[in-house]
Short mmCIF file of C-alpha atoms in Angstrom, two decimals:
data_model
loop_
_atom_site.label_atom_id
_atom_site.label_comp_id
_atom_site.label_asym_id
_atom_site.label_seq_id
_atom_site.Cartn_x
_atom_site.Cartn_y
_atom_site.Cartn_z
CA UNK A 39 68.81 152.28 104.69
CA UNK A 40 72.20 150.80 103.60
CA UNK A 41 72.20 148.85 100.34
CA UNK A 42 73.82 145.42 100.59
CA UNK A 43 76.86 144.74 98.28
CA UNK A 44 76.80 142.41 95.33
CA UNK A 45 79.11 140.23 97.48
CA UNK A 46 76.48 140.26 100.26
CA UNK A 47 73.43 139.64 98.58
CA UNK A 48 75.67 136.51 96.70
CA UNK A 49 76.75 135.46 100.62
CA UNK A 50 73.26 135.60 101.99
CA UNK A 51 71.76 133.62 98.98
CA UNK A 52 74.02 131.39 99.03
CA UNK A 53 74.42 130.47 103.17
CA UNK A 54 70.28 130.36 103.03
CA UNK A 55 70.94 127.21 100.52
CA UNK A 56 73.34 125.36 102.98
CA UNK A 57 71.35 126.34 105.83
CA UNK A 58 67.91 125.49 104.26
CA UNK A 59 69.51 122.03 103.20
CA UNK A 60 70.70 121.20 106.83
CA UNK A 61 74.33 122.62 107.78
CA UNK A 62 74.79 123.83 110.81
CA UNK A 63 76.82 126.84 110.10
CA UNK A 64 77.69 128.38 106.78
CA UNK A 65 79.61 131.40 106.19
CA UNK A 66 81.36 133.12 103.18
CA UNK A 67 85.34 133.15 103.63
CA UNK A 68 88.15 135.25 102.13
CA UNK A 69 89.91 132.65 99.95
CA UNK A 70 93.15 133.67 102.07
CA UNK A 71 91.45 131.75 104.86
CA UNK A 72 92.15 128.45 102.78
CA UNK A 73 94.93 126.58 104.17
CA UNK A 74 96.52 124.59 102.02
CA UNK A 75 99.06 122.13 103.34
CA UNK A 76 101.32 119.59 101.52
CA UNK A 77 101.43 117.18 104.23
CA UNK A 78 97.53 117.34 104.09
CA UNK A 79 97.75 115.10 101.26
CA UNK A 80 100.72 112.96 102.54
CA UNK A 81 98.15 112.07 105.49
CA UNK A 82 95.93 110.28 102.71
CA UNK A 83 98.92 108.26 101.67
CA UNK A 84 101.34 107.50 104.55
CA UNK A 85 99.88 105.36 106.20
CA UNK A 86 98.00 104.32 103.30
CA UNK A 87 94.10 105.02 103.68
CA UNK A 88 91.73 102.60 102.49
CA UNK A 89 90.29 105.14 99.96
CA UNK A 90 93.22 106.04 98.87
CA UNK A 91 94.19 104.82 95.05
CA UNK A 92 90.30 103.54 94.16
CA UNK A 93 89.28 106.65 92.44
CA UNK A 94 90.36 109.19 90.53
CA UNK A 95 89.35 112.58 93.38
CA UNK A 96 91.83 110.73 95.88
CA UNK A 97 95.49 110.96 96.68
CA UNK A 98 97.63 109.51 94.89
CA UNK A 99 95.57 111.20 92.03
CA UNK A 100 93.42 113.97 92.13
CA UNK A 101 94.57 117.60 92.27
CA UNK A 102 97.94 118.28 93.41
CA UNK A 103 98.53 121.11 96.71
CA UNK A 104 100.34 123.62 93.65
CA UNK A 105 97.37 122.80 91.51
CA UNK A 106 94.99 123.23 94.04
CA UNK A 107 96.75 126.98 94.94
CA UNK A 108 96.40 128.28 91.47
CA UNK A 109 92.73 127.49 91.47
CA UNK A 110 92.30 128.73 94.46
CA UNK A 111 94.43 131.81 93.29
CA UNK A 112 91.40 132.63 90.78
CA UNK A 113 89.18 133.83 93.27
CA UNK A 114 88.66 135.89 96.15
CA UNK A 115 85.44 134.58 98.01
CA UNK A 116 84.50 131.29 99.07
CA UNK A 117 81.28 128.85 101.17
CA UNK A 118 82.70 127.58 103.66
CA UNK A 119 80.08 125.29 105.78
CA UNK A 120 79.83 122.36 107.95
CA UNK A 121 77.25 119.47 108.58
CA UNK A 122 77.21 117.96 112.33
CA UNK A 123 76.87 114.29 112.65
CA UNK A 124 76.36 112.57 116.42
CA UNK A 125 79.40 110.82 117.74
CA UNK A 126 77.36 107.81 117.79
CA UNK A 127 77.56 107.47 114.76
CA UNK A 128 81.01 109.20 113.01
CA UNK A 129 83.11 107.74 116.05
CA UNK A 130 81.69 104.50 116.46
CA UNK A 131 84.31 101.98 115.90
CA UNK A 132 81.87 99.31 114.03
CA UNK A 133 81.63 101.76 111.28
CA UNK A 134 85.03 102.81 111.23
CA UNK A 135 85.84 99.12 110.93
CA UNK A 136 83.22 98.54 108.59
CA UNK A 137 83.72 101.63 106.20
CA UNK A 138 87.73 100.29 106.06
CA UNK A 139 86.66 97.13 105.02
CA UNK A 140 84.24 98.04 102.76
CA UNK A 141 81.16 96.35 104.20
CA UNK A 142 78.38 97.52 106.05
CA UNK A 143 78.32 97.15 110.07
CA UNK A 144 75.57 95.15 111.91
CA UNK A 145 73.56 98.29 112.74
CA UNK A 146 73.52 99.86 109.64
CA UNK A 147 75.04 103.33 110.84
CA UNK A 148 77.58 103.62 108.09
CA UNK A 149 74.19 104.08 105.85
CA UNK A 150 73.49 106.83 108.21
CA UNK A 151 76.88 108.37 107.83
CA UNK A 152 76.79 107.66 104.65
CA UNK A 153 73.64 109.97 104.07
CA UNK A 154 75.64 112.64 106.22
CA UNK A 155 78.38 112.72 103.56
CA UNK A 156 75.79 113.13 100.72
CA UNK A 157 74.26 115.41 102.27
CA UNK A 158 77.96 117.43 102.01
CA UNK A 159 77.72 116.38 98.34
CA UNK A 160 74.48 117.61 97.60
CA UNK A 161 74.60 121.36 99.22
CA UNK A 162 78.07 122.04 97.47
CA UNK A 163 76.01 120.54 94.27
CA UNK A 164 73.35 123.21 95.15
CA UNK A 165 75.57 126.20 95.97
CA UNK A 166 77.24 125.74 92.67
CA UNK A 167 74.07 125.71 90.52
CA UNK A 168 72.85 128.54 92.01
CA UNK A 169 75.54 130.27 91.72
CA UNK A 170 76.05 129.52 88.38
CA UNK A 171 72.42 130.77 87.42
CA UNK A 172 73.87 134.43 88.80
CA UNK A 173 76.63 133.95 86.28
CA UNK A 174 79.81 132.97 88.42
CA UNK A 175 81.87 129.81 88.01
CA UNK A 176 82.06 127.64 90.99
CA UNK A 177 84.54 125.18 92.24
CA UNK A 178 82.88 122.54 94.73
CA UNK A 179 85.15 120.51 97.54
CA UNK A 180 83.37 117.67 99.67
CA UNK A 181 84.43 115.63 102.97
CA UNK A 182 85.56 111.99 102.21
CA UNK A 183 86.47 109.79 99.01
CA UNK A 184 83.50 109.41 96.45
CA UNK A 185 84.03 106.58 95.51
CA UNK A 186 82.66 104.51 98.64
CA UNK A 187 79.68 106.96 98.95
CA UNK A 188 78.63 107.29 95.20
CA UNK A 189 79.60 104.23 93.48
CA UNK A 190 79.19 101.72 96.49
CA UNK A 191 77.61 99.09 94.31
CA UNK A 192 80.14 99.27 91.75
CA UNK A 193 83.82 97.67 91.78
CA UNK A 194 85.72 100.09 90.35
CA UNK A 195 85.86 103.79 89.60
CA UNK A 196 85.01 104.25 86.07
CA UNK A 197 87.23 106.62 85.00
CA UNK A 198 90.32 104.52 86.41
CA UNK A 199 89.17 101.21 84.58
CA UNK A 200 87.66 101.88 81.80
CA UNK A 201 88.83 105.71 81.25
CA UNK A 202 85.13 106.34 80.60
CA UNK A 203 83.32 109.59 82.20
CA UNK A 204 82.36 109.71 86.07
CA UNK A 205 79.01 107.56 86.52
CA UNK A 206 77.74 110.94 88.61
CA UNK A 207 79.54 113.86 87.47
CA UNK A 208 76.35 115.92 88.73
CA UNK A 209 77.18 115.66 91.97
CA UNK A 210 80.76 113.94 92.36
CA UNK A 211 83.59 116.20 93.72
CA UNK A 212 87.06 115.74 94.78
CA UNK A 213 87.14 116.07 99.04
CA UNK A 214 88.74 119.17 100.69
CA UNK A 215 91.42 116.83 101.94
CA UNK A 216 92.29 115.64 98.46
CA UNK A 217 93.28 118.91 97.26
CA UNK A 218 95.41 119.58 100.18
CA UNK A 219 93.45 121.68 102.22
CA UNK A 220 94.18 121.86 106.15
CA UNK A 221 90.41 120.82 106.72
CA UNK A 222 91.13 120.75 110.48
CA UNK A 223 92.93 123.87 111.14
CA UNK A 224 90.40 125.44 108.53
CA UNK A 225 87.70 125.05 110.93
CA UNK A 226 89.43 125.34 113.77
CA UNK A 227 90.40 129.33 112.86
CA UNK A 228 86.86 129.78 112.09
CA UNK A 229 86.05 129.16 115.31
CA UNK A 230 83.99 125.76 114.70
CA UNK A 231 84.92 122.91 116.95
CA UNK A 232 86.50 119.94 115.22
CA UNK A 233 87.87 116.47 117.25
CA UNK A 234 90.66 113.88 115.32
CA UNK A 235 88.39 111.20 114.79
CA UNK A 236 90.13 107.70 114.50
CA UNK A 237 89.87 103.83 115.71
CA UNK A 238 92.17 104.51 118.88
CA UNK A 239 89.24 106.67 120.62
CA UNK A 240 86.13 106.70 123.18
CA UNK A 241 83.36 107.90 121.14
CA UNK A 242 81.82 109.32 124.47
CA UNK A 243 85.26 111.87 124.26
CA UNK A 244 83.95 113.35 121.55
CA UNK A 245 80.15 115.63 121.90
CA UNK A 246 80.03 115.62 117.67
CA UNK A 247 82.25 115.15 114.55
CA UNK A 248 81.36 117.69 111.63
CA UNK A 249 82.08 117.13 107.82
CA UNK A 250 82.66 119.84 106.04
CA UNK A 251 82.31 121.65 102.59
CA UNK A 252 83.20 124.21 100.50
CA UNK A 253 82.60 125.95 97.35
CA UNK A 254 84.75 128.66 95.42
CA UNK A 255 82.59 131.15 94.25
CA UNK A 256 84.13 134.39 92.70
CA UNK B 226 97.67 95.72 117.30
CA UNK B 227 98.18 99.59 116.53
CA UNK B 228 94.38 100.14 118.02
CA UNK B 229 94.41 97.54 120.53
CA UNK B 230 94.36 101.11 122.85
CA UNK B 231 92.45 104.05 123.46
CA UNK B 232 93.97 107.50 123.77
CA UNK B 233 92.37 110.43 124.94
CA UNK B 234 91.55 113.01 122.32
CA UNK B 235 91.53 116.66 122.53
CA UNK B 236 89.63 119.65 120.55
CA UNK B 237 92.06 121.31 117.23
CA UNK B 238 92.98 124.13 118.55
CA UNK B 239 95.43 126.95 116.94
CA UNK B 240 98.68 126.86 116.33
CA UNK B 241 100.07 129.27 119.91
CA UNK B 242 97.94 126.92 121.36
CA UNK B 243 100.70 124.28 120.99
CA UNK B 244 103.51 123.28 123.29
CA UNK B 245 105.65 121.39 120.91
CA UNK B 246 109.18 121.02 123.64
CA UNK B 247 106.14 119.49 126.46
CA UNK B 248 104.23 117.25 123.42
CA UNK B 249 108.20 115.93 122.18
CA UNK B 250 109.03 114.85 125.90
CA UNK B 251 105.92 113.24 126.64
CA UNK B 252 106.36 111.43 122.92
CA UNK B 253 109.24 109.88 123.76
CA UNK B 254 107.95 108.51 127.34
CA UNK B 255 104.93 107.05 124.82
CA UNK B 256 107.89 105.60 122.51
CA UNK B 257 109.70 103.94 125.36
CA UNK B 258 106.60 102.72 126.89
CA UNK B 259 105.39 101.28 123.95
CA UNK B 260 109.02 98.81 123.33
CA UNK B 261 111.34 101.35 121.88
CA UNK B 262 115.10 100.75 122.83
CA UNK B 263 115.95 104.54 122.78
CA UNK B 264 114.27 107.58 121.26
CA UNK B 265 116.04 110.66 119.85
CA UNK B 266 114.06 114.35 118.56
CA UNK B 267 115.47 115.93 115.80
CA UNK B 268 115.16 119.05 113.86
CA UNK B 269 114.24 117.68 109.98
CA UNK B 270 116.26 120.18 108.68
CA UNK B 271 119.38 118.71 110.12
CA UNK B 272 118.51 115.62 108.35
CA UNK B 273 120.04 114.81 104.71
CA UNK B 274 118.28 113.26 101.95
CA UNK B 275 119.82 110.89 99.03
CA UNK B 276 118.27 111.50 95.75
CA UNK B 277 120.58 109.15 94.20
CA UNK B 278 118.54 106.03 93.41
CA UNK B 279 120.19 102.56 93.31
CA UNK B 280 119.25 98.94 91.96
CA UNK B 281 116.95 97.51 93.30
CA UNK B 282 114.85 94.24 93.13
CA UNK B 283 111.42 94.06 91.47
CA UNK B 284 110.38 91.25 92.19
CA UNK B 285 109.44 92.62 95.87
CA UNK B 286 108.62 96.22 94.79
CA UNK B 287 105.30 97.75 96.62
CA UNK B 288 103.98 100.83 97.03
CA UNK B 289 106.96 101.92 99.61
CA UNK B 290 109.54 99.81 98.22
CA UNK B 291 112.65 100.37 97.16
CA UNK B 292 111.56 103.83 96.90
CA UNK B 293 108.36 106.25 97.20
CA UNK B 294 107.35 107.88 94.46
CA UNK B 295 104.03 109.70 94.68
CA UNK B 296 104.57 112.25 91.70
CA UNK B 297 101.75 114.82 92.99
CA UNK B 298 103.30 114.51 96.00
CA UNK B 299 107.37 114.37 96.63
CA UNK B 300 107.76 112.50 100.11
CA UNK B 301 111.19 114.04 100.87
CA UNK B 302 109.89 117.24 99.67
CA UNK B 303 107.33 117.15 101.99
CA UNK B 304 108.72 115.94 104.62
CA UNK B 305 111.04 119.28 105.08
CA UNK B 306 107.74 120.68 105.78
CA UNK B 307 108.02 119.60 109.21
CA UNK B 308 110.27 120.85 111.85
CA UNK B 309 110.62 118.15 114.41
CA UNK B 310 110.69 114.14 114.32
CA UNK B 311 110.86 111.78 116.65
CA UNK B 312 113.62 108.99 116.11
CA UNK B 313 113.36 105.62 117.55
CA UNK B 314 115.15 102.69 117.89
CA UNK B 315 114.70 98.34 118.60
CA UNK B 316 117.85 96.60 119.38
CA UNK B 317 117.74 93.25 117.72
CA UNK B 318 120.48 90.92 118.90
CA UNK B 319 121.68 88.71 115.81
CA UNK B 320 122.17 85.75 118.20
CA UNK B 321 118.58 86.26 119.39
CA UNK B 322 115.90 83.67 120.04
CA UNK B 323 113.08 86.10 118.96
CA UNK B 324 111.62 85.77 115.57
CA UNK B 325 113.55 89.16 113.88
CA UNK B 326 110.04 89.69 111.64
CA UNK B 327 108.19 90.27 114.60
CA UNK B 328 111.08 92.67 115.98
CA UNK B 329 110.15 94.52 112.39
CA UNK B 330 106.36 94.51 113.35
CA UNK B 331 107.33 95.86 116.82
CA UNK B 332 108.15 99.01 114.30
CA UNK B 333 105.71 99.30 112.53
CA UNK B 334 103.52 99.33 115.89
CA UNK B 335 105.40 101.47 117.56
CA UNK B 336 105.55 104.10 114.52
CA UNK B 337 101.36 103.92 114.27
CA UNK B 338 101.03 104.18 117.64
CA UNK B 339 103.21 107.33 118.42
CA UNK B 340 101.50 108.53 114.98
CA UNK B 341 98.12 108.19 116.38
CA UNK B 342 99.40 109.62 119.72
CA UNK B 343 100.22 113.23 117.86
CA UNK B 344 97.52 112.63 116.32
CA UNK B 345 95.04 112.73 118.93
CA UNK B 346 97.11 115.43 120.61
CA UNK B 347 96.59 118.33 117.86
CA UNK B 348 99.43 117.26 115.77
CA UNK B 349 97.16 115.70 113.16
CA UNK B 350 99.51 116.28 110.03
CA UNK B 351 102.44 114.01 112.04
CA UNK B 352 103.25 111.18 109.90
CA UNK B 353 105.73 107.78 110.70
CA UNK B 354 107.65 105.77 109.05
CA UNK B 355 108.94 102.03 109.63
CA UNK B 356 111.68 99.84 108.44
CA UNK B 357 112.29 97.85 105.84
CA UNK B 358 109.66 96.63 103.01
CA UNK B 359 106.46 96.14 104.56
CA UNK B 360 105.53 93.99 101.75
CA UNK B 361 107.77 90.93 102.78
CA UNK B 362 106.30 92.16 106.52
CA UNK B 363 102.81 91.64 105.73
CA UNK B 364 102.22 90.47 102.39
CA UNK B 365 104.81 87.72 102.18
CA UNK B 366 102.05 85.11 101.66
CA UNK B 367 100.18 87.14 98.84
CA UNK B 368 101.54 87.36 95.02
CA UNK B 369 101.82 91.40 94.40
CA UNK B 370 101.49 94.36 96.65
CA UNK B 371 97.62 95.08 95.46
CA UNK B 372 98.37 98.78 95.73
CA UNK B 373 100.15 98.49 92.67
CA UNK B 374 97.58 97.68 90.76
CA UNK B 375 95.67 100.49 89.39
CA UNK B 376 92.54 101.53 91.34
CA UNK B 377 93.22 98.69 93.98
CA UNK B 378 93.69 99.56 97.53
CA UNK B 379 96.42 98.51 99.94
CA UNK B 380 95.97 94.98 101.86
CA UNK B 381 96.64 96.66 105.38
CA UNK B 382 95.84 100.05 105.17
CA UNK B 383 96.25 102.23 108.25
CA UNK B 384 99.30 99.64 108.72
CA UNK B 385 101.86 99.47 106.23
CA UNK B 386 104.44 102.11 106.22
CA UNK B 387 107.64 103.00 103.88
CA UNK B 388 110.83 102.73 105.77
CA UNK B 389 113.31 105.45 106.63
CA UNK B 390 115.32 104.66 103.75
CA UNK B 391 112.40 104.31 101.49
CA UNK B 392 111.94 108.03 101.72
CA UNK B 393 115.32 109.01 100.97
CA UNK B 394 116.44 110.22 104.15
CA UNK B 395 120.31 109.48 105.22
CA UNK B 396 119.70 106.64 108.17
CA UNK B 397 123.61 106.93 108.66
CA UNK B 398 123.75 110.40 109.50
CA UNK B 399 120.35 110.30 111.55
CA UNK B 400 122.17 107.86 113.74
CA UNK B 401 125.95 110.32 113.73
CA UNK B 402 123.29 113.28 114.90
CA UNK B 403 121.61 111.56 117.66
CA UNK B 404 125.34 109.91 118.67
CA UNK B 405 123.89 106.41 118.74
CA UNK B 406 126.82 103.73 118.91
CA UNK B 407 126.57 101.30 116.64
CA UNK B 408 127.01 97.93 117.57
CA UNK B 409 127.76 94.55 115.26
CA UNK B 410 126.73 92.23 117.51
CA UNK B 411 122.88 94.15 117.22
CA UNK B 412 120.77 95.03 114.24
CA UNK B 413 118.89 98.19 114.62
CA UNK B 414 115.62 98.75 113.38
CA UNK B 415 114.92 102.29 113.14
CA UNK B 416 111.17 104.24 112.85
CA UNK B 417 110.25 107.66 113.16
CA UNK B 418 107.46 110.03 113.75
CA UNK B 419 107.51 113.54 112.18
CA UNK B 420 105.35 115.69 114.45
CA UNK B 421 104.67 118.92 113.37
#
C-alpha cells in the first residue's frame, strides 16, 4: 500500500474543510500557478470601484503586486477553491445596483450574496486554523472588499478613521483581487469556468458566477 | 448612460484562445458606432510618457487630476504592461452649437463602453481613459472630489476616468503616430482603451 506524503495528507485535510463547508471544488495548487498581474489592481482603481478607498484590504491600499510576490515567494503550496452562486442572484442587476450604492435591493438578494461571500471568508478562516494547529503559517485571500460584507452597519473602516485594530480581524482578509492576483485567468487555467460579471449583461447569459478563495499554506 | 446596453458575454478562456488583430477591428467598429470621430490601434510601447510634472491648480485637484498618483500602483508603469490600445477621437467644432461638456461626456461614454466591450470579450484587464478632469465633468456642483478624502469613495464610480494626459502619456505624439491632422478650427477630445 503506498503511504501518502506529508503534502498529501495536508491537501486532503485541508480540501475536506472547504468541501465540508460548501465549495464546490477545492484543490491544492503549486504557488507558480498564482498569477499575479499589475493591471489586476489598476482594474480596482481605473474606473474607480465603489469599494475602492473605504478600507484598508482595498486598492489604493492594501498589499502592493511586488509585495504580494514576495509573500507569495515564501511558499510552495497553496488552497485554491471556489464557491458557486446562481446567476440569479450574482448577475442580477438590482443587486449590482444596490451593492454600488450601498443599500440593500427590494428582494433582499444582496443578503444572499452577501452570505455567499462570507461563506468565502469563513472556509479560508477555517483552512488557516487548521492548518495552523499542524504547525504551518497560513496566508488567507477572499473574493470582494470587506468592508461592505463585515462592517455593513458601520460608516467607516476602523483602521482608516480611527487607526484602531480591525473590528473582525478573526475572519477579515484582504480579496485575491486586492493583492493583484489574475483571479480570472487563475481559474480559468484550472479548468473552472468563470463569466465577467458586470451591469452591461443578461443574467440568463451566464449558467453561474463563482467567488473564489485561497489560502497559502507551506 | 455607459449601461444603458447589454453586451453579450463570453466564458475566460486562455490566453491562445485569443484573437487580439479580429477583437481590435471589431473594437473600433464598436468605437465608431458608439459616436467616435475616428479610431486609431496602437502598440503602447510606441507611446512616450512625460514624467516631468508641471503647475497645476488645486483648487480643482481629484483623484485623476492634474496627475495620478496611486503609489502601490504607478499608472504609467502599468500601463506598459499592455501591448495594444485603442485611440479615439470627437471632433468638437469651436463655433459649435452643442454644449462642449456634453461633447466631454460623449468620452467618457464612449471610453466605458469600449472598456466594458473588452471586457465582456475576455479582455477583462483592458482599462480606458477620458479627457480632461472629470471632476469639473461631474462634480462641478459638489465642493471636493470625495475620493480625496480618506476612506471616502468616489461620487460616480464605474464613471469617472483620468484623462490621457492625466496618466502621463505624450497626447502630441499619440496624435504624430496615428497621422491625425490637426485642425484649429476643431478641438479634439481624445479617449482610449488599452486592451490587452
Amino acid at each position: 500500500m503506498k503511504t501518502k506524503s506529508k503534502d498529501e495528507t495536508l491537501a486532503q485535510d485541508l480540501i475536506n474543510i472547504a468541501r465540508k463547508c460548501g465549495a464546490k471544488d477545492t484543490m491544492m495548487i503549486s504557488t507558480e500557478k498564482i498569477i499575479i498581474d499589475p493591471r489586476v489592481r489598476l482594474k480596482c482603481l481605473v474606473p474607480p470601484c465603489s469599494m475602492s478607498g473605504i478600507c484598508k484590504n482595498c486598492p489604493p491600499y492594501g498589499l502592493s503586486h511586488e509585495q504580494t510576490m514576495r509573500r507569495i515567494n515564501k511558499y510552495n503550496n497553496a488552497i485554491f477553491f471556489k464557491v458557486e452562486v446562481d446567476s440569479k442572484i450574482i448577475a442580477d442587476q438590482e443587486v449590482g445596483d444596490a451593492f454600488r450604492e450601498y443599500k440593500m435591493d427590494k428582494s433582499g438578494k444582496l443578503l444572499i450574496l452577501g452570505a455567499y461571500q462570507l461563506l468565502v471568508f469563513q472556509i479560508v478562516a477555517l483552512i488557516e486554523k487548521r492548518a495552523k494547529e499542524l504547525g504551518y503559517k497560513p496566508s488567507g485571500y477572499v473574493a470582494g472588499s470587506c468592508k461592505e460584507l463585515l462592517c455593513f452597519l458601520h460608516d467607516n473602516c476602523t483602521i482608516m478613521a480611527a487607526k484602531k485594530p480591525c473590528r473582525h480581524q478573526d475572519i477579515s482578509r484582504p480579496s485575491m483581487e486586492s493583492c493583484g492576483m489574475d483571479v480570472f485567468k487563475m481559474a480559468a487555467e484550472v479548468g473552472w469556468d468563470i463569466y465577467p460579471i458586470g451591469r452591461s449583461l443578461n443574467q440568463d447569459d451566464v449558467p453561474r458566477g463563482i467567488l473564489l478563495g485561497l489560502v497559502l499554506i507551506n | 448612460m455607459i449601461y444603458d446596453i447589454y453586451m453579450e458575454v463570453k466564458k475566460i478562456g486562455s490566453d491562445k484562445d485569443k484573437k487580439l488583430g479580429s477583437f481590435l477591428e471589431k473594437l473600433c467598429q464598436f468605437s465608431l458606432e458608439k459616436g467616435a470621430t475616428a479610431v486609431g490601434i496602437i502598440s503602447v510601447n510606441e507611446i512616450e510618457f512625460n514624467e516631468e510634472n508641471t503647475e497645476h491648480d488645486i483648487q480643482n485637484e481629484s483623484l485623476y487630476w492634474p496627475y495620478v498618483t496611486f503609489n502601490k500602483d504607478p499608472i504609467s508603469k502599468i500601463l506598459k504592461a499592455f501591448k495594444k490600445a485603442l485611440v479615439f477621437k470627437i471632433c468638437y467644432l469651436n463655433s459649435s452649437s452643442v454644449n462642449r461638456l456634453d461633447t466631454i461626456k460623449k468620452v467618457y461614454e464612449i471610453a466605458g463602453k469600449g472598456e466594458a466591450y473588452c471586457f465582456y470579450n475576455g479582455y477583462h484587464l483592458a482599462v480606458s481613459l477620458a479627457a480632461e478632469n472629470c471632476r469639473t465633468i461631474y462634480c462641478q456642483k459638489e465642493n471636493d472630489c470625495q475620493s480625496l478624502t480618506r476612506g471616502c469613495g468616489c461620487r460616480y464610480p464605474l464613471i469617472a476616468r483620468p484623462s490621457i494626459e492625466a496618466c502621463r502619456l505624450d497626447r502630441s505624439k499619440i496624435i504624430e503616430i496615428l497621422k491625425w491632422e490637426t485642425d484649429e478650427s476643431k478641438q479634439n477630445f481624445m479617449g482610449m482603451v488599452f486592451v490587452d
